[in-house]
Amino acid sequence: QLSPAFYSRTCPTLQTIVSLTMRTTVLLDPRMGASLLRLFFHDCFVNGCDASVLLDDTATFTGEKNAGPNANSLRGFDVIDTIKTAVELLCPGTVSCADILALAARDGVALLGGPSWTVALGRRDATTASQSAANSNLPGPGSSLSQLIAAFAAKGLNARDMTALSGAHTIGQARCVNFRSHIYNDANVDAGFASQRQRNCPSSGGDNNLAPLDVQTANTFDNAYFRNLIAFRGLLHSDQELFNNGTQDALVQQYSTNAGAFAADFAAAMVRMGNISPLTGSSGEIRSDCRRVN
Ligand code: HEM
Ligand SMILES: [Ca+2]
Ligand SMILES: [Ca+2]
């Protein structure tokens, strides 16, 4: 249903606008590449890739921004607004916020040194959102391997997709509140790494203190994340679950030594994630402001 050529006649400059905006944005703030990738994940896993995550709460509307996994955590809404404003000037009423997010996530990864892929387009924007689905569908950092596999299976993605997509944690940052229990309580953590992280994440307080998800290359999309796991330097409990004497150990080993295999699997899994129940045809709408329904 989606097609890479969807806007080729109606908005031929779309991909140039997105890529130029992303280039300046990531140059000034490399973490924003990570933040937009995560924003796309949090959109697609809740009611599909329909830009539901972009809707602001109002007095009469509860969106997803204040759900547990999103509040005080998601970033990049302003970047989507900037791109949308430029796109509306050149192609008014034509391009969905959901498609802009899919393209921005792709460009962010590529700008940080990761793979690129063709984004099929034609998603439309939701007129609804679900805070409860955001709370229940997005896996938390304390998840076990079987919970991670189940959360992705519920979205039509297999365990291999899950492990490849978790490699997104090769970029970006996490807050202390999300990794405290892992670095203080779990046994499968390298001792030096645990004490390094504890220095900026006390056993109580400092919930919002940041640490890189990838201790080696926080702003480069590479396969260092998987080498960290093998060294028991995963930041989240859920990260280390992928290499903890379980079914994904062999794949983690493979990705840790074969950057090309990781890049190829990640790109293919991103395409599958981007296809999660899009609104097409006359469903939904083309929002004129990504933060509110028309
Ligand atoms: C496998 C299950 C996953 C869990 C449990 C998980 C959990 C988390 C948590 C807790 C954070 C830190 C948030 C904060 O502290 O504010 C985070 C950050 C991040 N996640 Fe995930 N995540 C998962 C999968 C994914 C996937 C599939 C992607 C994208 C394909 C992704 C991309 C990111 C990125 C890029 C960041 C850093 C964002 C930034 O620096 O702004 N994650 N994740
Ligand atoms: Ca959504
Ligand atoms: Ca990295």
CSV table of C-alpha atoms and ligand atoms in Angstrom, one decimal:
chain,number,residue,atom,x,y,z
A,1,GLN,CA,0.0,0.0,0.0
A,2,LEU,CA,2.8,2.4,0.9
A,3,SER,CA,5.1,3.4,-1.9
A,4,PRO,CA,8.5,5.3,-2.1
A,5,ALA,CA,7.1,7.3,-5.0
A,6,PHE,CA,4.0,8.4,-3.2
A,7,TYR,CA,4.9,12.2,-3.2
A,8,SER,CA,7.0,12.2,-6.4
A,9,ARG,CA,4.6,14.4,-8.2
A,10,THR,CA,2.9,16.2,-5.3
A,11,CYS,CA,6.0,17.1,-3.3
A,12,PRO,CA,9.2,16.3,-5.2
A,13,THR,CA,11.3,18.4,-2.8
A,14,LEU,CA,10.1,16.5,0.3
A,15,GLN,CA,13.2,14.3,0.9
A,16,THR,CA,15.5,17.2,0.3
A,17,ILE,CA,13.7,19.4,2.9
A,18,VAL,CA,13.9,16.6,5.4
A,19,SER,CA,17.5,15.8,4.7
A,20,LEU,CA,18.7,19.4,4.8
A,21,THR,CA,16.9,20.1,8.1
A,22,MET,CA,18.3,16.9,9.6
A,23,ARG,CA,21.8,17.7,8.5
A,24,THR,CA,21.9,21.0,10.3
A,25,THR,CA,20.1,19.7,13.3
A,26,VAL,CA,22.4,16.7,13.8
A,27,LEU,CA,25.5,18.8,13.2
A,28,LEU,CA,24.5,21.1,16.1
A,29,ASP,CA,23.1,18.4,18.3
A,30,PRO,CA,24.1,14.8,17.4
A,31,ARG,CA,21.8,13.3,20.0
A,32,MET,CA,18.9,14.6,18.0
A,33,GLY,CA,19.5,11.8,15.5
A,34,ALA,CA,18.9,9.3,18.3
A,35,SER,CA,15.9,11.2,19.6
A,36,LEU,CA,14.1,11.2,16.3
A,37,LEU,CA,14.8,7.5,15.8
A,38,ARG,CA,13.2,6.8,19.2
A,39,LEU,CA,10.3,9.0,18.5
A,40,PHE,CA,9.5,6.9,15.4
A,41,PHE,CA,9.7,3.7,17.4
A,42,HIS,CA,7.3,5.1,20.1
A,43,ASP,CA,5.0,6.2,17.3
A,44,CYS,CA,4.9,2.9,15.4
A,45,PHE,CA,4.4,0.7,18.5
A,46,VAL,CA,1.3,2.6,19.6
A,47,ASN,CA,-1.6,2.4,17.1
A,48,GLY,CA,0.9,2.0,14.2
A,49,CYS,CA,3.0,4.7,12.4
A,50,ASP,CA,0.3,7.3,12.5
A,51,ALA,CA,2.0,10.3,14.2
A,52,SER,CA,-0.2,9.7,17.3
A,53,VAL,CA,2.8,10.4,19.4
A,54,LEU,CA,3.1,13.9,18.1
A,55,LEU,CA,-0.3,15.1,19.4
A,56,ASP,CA,-0.2,17.5,22.4
A,57,ASP,CA,-2.5,17.0,25.4
A,58,THR,CA,-5.2,19.6,25.7
A,59,ALA,CA,-8.0,20.3,28.2
A,60,THR,CA,-10.2,17.9,26.3
A,61,PHE,CA,-7.7,15.5,24.7
A,62,THR,CA,-5.2,13.1,26.3
A,63,GLY,CA,-2.4,12.1,24.0
A,64,GLU,CA,0.7,9.9,24.5
A,65,LYS,CA,3.3,12.5,25.5
A,66,ASN,CA,2.7,12.1,29.2
A,67,ALA,CA,2.6,8.3,29.1
A,68,GLY,CA,5.3,6.7,31.4
A,69,PRO,CA,7.8,5.8,28.7
A,70,ASN,CA,7.4,9.2,27.0
A,71,ALA,CA,7.1,11.9,29.7
A,72,ASN,CA,10.2,13.9,30.4
A,73,SER,CA,12.0,11.7,27.9
A,74,LEU,CA,11.0,12.1,24.2
A,75,ARG,CA,12.7,14.8,22.3
A,76,GLY,CA,12.6,16.1,18.7
A,77,PHE,CA,9.0,17.5,18.5
A,78,ASP,CA,10.4,20.9,17.5
A,79,VAL,CA,12.5,19.4,14.7
A,80,ILE,CA,9.3,17.8,13.3
A,81,ASP,CA,7.6,21.2,13.5
A,82,THR,CA,10.4,22.8,11.6
A,83,ILE,CA,10.3,20.3,8.8
A,84,LYS,CA,6.5,20.4,8.7
A,85,THR,CA,6.5,24.2,8.4
A,86,ALA,CA,8.9,24.1,5.4
A,87,VAL,CA,7.0,21.2,3.8
A,88,GLU,CA,3.7,23.1,4.2
A,89,LEU,CA,5.2,26.1,2.4
A,90,LEU,CA,6.2,24.1,-0.6
A,91,CYS,CA,3.5,21.4,-0.7
A,92,PRO,CA,0.5,22.6,1.4
A,93,GLY,CA,-1.8,20.0,2.8
A,94,THR,CA,0.0,17.1,1.1
A,95,VAL,CA,2.5,15.4,3.3
A,96,SER,CA,1.6,13.6,6.6
A,97,CYS,CA,3.5,14.1,9.9
A,98,ALA,CA,3.8,10.3,10.0
A,99,ASP,CA,5.8,10.2,6.8
A,100,ILE,CA,8.0,13.2,7.9
A,101,LEU,CA,8.8,11.3,11.1
A,102,ALA,CA,9.7,8.1,9.1
A,103,LEU,CA,12.1,10.1,6.9
A,104,ALA,CA,13.6,12.1,9.7
A,105,ALA,CA,14.4,8.8,11.7
A,106,ARG,CA,16.0,7.3,8.6
A,107,ASP,CA,18.2,10.4,8.0
A,108,GLY,CA,19.2,10.7,11.6
A,109,VAL,CA,20.6,7.2,11.6
A,110,ALA,CA,22.5,7.8,8.3
A,111,LEU,CA,23.9,11.1,9.5
A,112,LEU,CA,25.4,9.4,12.5
A,113,GLY,CA,27.2,6.8,10.3
A,114,GLY,CA,24.5,4.1,10.2
A,115,PRO,CA,22.8,2.4,7.2
A,116,SER,CA,20.2,4.0,5.0
A,117,TRP,CA,17.1,2.5,3.5
A,118,THR,CA,14.2,3.4,1.2
A,119,VAL,CA,11.2,4.7,3.1
A,120,ALA,CA,7.8,3.7,1.6
A,121,LEU,CA,5.4,6.7,2.0
A,122,GLY,CA,1.7,7.4,2.0
A,123,ARG,CA,1.0,7.1,5.8
A,124,ARG,CA,-1.8,9.4,7.0
A,125,ASP,CA,-2.1,11.0,10.4
A,126,ALA,CA,-4.3,9.8,13.2
A,127,THR,CA,-7.1,11.9,14.7
A,128,THR,CA,-6.7,9.9,18.0
A,129,ALA,CA,-4.0,8.7,20.3
A,130,SER,CA,-3.8,6.3,23.2
A,131,GLN,CA,-2.0,7.0,26.5
A,132,SER,CA,-3.0,3.6,27.8
A,133,ALA,CA,-1.6,1.8,24.7
A,134,ALA,CA,1.6,3.8,25.1
A,135,ASN,CA,1.9,2.6,28.6
A,136,SER,CA,1.2,-1.0,27.8
A,137,ASN,CA,2.7,-1.6,24.3
A,138,LEU,CA,6.2,0.0,24.8
A,139,PRO,CA,8.6,-2.4,26.6
A,140,GLY,CA,10.2,-1.0,29.7
A,141,PRO,CA,13.9,-1.1,30.6
A,142,GLY,CA,13.3,-3.8,33.3
A,143,SER,CA,11.9,-6.2,30.7
A,144,SER,CA,13.1,-9.8,30.5
A,145,LEU,CA,14.1,-11.4,27.2
A,146,SER,CA,10.8,-13.2,26.9
A,147,GLN,CA,8.9,-10.0,27.6
A,148,LEU,CA,10.9,-8.2,24.9
A,149,ILE,CA,10.3,-10.9,22.4
A,150,ALA,CA,6.6,-10.9,23.2
A,151,ALA,CA,6.3,-7.1,22.9
A,152,PHE,CA,7.8,-7.2,19.4
A,153,ALA,CA,5.8,-10.2,18.4
A,154,ALA,CA,2.7,-8.3,19.3
A,155,LYS,CA,3.7,-5.9,16.5
A,156,GLY,CA,4.5,-8.6,14.0
A,157,LEU,CA,8.3,-8.4,14.5
A,158,ASN,CA,10.3,-11.5,15.4
A,159,ALA,CA,13.1,-12.0,17.9
A,160,ARG,CA,15.8,-11.3,15.3
A,161,ASP,CA,14.1,-7.9,14.4
A,162,MET,CA,13.9,-7.2,18.1
A,163,THR,CA,17.7,-7.8,18.6
A,164,ALA,CA,18.6,-5.8,15.5
A,165,LEU,CA,16.3,-2.9,16.5
A,166,SER,CA,17.7,-2.9,20.0
A,167,GLY,CA,21.0,-2.0,18.3
A,168,ALA,CA,19.4,1.5,18.1
A,169,HIS,CA,20.9,1.9,21.6
A,170,THR,CA,24.3,2.4,19.9
A,171,ILE,CA,23.3,6.1,20.0
A,172,GLY,CA,21.6,8.4,22.5
A,173,GLN,CA,21.3,8.7,26.2
A,174,ALA,CA,19.2,7.3,29.1
A,175,ARG,CA,18.2,8.7,32.4
A,176,CYS,CA,19.5,7.3,35.7
A,177,VAL,CA,16.0,6.3,36.8
A,178,ASN,CA,15.9,3.8,33.9
A,179,PHE,CA,19.2,2.1,34.6
A,180,ARG,CA,19.7,2.5,38.4
A,181,SER,CA,18.4,-0.9,39.3
A,182,HIS,CA,20.6,-2.6,36.7
A,183,ILE,CA,23.9,-1.0,37.8
A,184,TYR,CA,23.2,-1.5,41.5
A,185,ASN,CA,21.3,-4.7,41.7
A,186,ASP,CA,22.0,-6.9,38.7
A,187,ALA,CA,24.8,-9.5,38.9
A,188,ASN,CA,25.6,-9.5,35.1
A,189,VAL,CA,27.3,-6.1,35.0
A,190,ASP,CA,31.0,-5.5,34.6
A,191,ALA,CA,32.2,-4.1,38.0
A,192,GLY,CA,34.2,-1.3,36.5
A,193,PHE,CA,31.3,-0.2,34.3
A,194,ALA,CA,28.9,-0.3,37.2
A,195,SER,CA,31.0,1.9,39.4
A,196,GLN,CA,31.7,4.3,36.5
A,197,ARG,CA,27.9,4.7,36.0
A,198,GLN,CA,27.1,4.9,39.7
A,199,ARG,CA,29.3,8.0,40.0
A,200,ASN,CA,26.6,10.0,38.1
A,201,CYS,CA,23.6,7.9,39.1
A,202,PRO,CA,23.3,7.7,42.9
A,203,SER,CA,21.2,5.1,44.6
A,204,SER,CA,18.7,7.7,45.3
A,205,GLY,CA,18.2,11.1,43.6
A,206,GLY,CA,19.6,12.3,40.3
A,207,ASP,CA,16.8,10.5,38.4
A,208,ASN,CA,17.3,12.7,35.3
A,209,ASN,CA,21.1,12.4,35.1
A,210,LEU,CA,22.1,11.1,31.7
A,211,ALA,CA,24.5,8.4,30.6
A,212,PRO,CA,25.2,7.2,27.1
A,213,LEU,CA,23.5,4.0,26.1
A,214,ASP,CA,26.7,3.0,24.3
A,215,VAL,CA,29.7,3.6,26.6
A,216,GLN,CA,32.1,3.6,23.6
A,217,THR,CA,30.5,5.6,20.8
A,218,ALA,CA,27.4,7.5,21.9
A,219,ASN,CA,27.1,9.6,18.7
A,220,THR,CA,28.1,7.0,16.1
A,221,PHE,CA,25.7,4.4,14.7
A,222,ASP,CA,28.0,1.4,14.8
A,223,ASN,CA,28.0,-2.2,16.3
A,224,ALA,CA,29.8,-1.2,19.5
A,225,TYR,CA,26.5,-1.7,21.4
A,226,PHE,CA,26.8,-5.5,20.8
A,227,ARG,CA,30.5,-5.6,21.9
A,228,ASN,CA,29.4,-3.8,25.1
A,229,LEU,CA,26.8,-6.5,25.7
A,230,ILE,CA,29.5,-9.2,25.4
A,231,ALA,CA,31.6,-7.2,27.9
A,232,PHE,CA,28.6,-6.9,30.3
A,233,ARG,CA,28.5,-3.2,29.7
A,234,GLY,CA,24.8,-2.9,28.6
A,235,LEU,CA,23.3,0.2,30.3
A,236,LEU,CA,19.7,-1.1,30.6
A,237,HIS,CA,18.6,-4.3,32.2
A,238,SER,CA,16.7,-5.0,28.9
A,239,ASP,CA,19.9,-4.4,26.9
A,240,GLN,CA,21.9,-7.0,28.8
A,241,GLU,CA,19.0,-9.5,28.5
A,242,LEU,CA,20.0,-9.9,24.9
A,243,PHE,CA,23.3,-11.5,26.0
A,244,ASN,CA,22.6,-13.4,29.2
A,245,ASN,CA,22.8,-17.1,28.2
A,246,GLY,CA,19.7,-16.9,26.1
A,247,THR,CA,18.4,-17.4,22.6
A,248,GLN,CA,19.8,-14.1,21.3
A,249,ASP,CA,23.4,-14.7,22.4
A,250,ALA,CA,24.6,-16.1,19.1
A,251,LEU,CA,23.1,-13.2,17.1
A,252,VAL,CA,24.7,-10.6,19.5
A,253,GLN,CA,28.0,-12.4,18.9
A,254,GLN,CA,27.5,-12.2,15.2
A,255,TYR,CA,26.5,-8.5,15.2
A,256,SER,CA,29.5,-7.7,17.4
A,257,THR,CA,32.0,-9.0,14.8
A,258,ASN,CA,30.0,-8.2,11.6
A,259,ALA,CA,29.0,-4.6,11.3
A,260,GLY,CA,27.6,-5.2,7.8
A,261,ALA,CA,25.3,-7.9,9.0
A,262,PHE,CA,24.0,-5.6,11.8
A,263,ALA,CA,23.5,-2.7,9.4
A,264,ALA,CA,21.6,-4.8,6.9
A,265,ASP,CA,19.4,-6.4,9.5
A,266,PHE,CA,18.7,-3.1,11.2
A,267,ALA,CA,17.7,-1.4,8.0
A,268,ALA,CA,15.4,-4.3,7.0
A,269,ALA,CA,13.8,-4.3,10.5
A,270,MET,CA,13.3,-0.5,10.3
A,271,VAL,CA,11.3,-1.0,7.1
A,272,ARG,CA,9.2,-3.6,8.8
A,273,MET,CA,8.6,-1.4,11.9
A,274,GLY,CA,7.7,1.4,9.6
A,275,ASN,CA,5.0,-0.7,8.0
A,276,ILE,CA,3.1,-1.3,11.3
A,277,SER,CA,-0.6,-0.6,10.6
A,278,PRO,CA,-0.4,2.7,8.7
A,279,LEU,CA,-3.5,4.7,7.9
A,280,THR,CA,-3.9,4.9,4.2
A,281,GLY,CA,-6.4,5.9,1.5
A,282,SER,CA,-9.1,8.1,3.1
A,283,SER,CA,-8.4,7.0,6.7
A,284,GLY,CA,-7.1,9.6,9.0
A,285,GLU,CA,-6.0,13.0,7.6
A,286,ILE,CA,-3.0,15.2,6.6
A,287,ARG,CA,-2.6,17.3,9.7
A,288,SER,CA,-1.6,20.9,9.1
A,289,ASP,CA,0.0,21.2,12.5
A,290,CYS,CA,1.7,18.0,13.7
A,291,ARG,CA,0.7,18.8,17.3
A,292,ARG,CA,-3.1,18.8,16.8
A,293,VAL,CA,-5.8,17.3,14.7
A,294,ASN,CA,-7.3,19.5,12.0
B,1,HEM,C1,13.8,-3.4,23.0
B,1,HEM,C2,13.1,-2.7,23.8
B,1,HEM,C3,13.5,-1.3,24.2
B,1,HEM,C4,13.5,-0.8,25.5
B,1,HEM,C5,13.1,-1.5,26.7
B,1,HEM,C6,13.9,0.6,25.3
B,1,HEM,C7,14.1,1.4,26.4
B,1,HEM,C8,14.7,2.7,26.3
B,1,HEM,C9,14.9,3.5,27.4
B,1,HEM,C10,14.5,3.3,28.9
B,1,HEM,C11,15.6,4.6,27.0
B,1,HEM,C12,16.0,5.8,27.8
B,1,HEM,C13,14.9,6.8,28.0
B,1,HEM,C14,15.2,7.9,29.1
B,1,HEM,O1,15.9,7.5,30.0
B,1,HEM,O2,14.7,9.0,29.0
B,1,HEM,C15,15.8,4.5,25.6
B,1,HEM,C16,16.4,5.4,24.8
B,1,HEM,C17,16.5,5.2,23.4
B,1,HEM,N1,15.9,4.2,22.6
B,1,HEM,FE1,15.1,2.5,23.3
B,1,HEM,N2,14.2,0.9,24.0
B,1,HEM,C18,13.9,-0.3,23.3
B,1,HEM,C19,14.0,-0.4,21.9
B,1,HEM,C20,14.3,0.6,21.1
B,1,HEM,C21,14.1,0.6,19.6
B,1,HEM,C22,13.4,-0.5,18.9
B,1,HEM,C23,14.6,1.8,19.2
B,1,HEM,C24,14.6,2.3,17.7
B,1,HEM,C25,14.6,1.5,16.7
B,1,HEM,C26,15.1,2.5,20.3
B,1,HEM,C27,15.8,3.7,20.2
B,1,HEM,C28,16.2,4.4,21.3
B,1,HEM,C29,17.1,5.6,21.2
B,1,HEM,C30,17.7,6.1,20.0
B,1,HEM,C31,17.3,6.1,22.5
B,1,HEM,C32,18.0,7.3,22.9
B,1,HEM,C33,17.1,8.6,22.7
B,1,HEM,C34,17.8,9.9,23.1
B,1,HEM,O3,18.9,10.0,23.4
B,1,HEM,O4,17.0,10.9,23.0
B,1,HEM,N3,14.9,1.8,21.4
B,1,HEM,N4,15.2,3.3,25.2
B,2,CA,CA,1.3,5.8,16.6
B,3,CA,CA,27.7,3.6,18.9
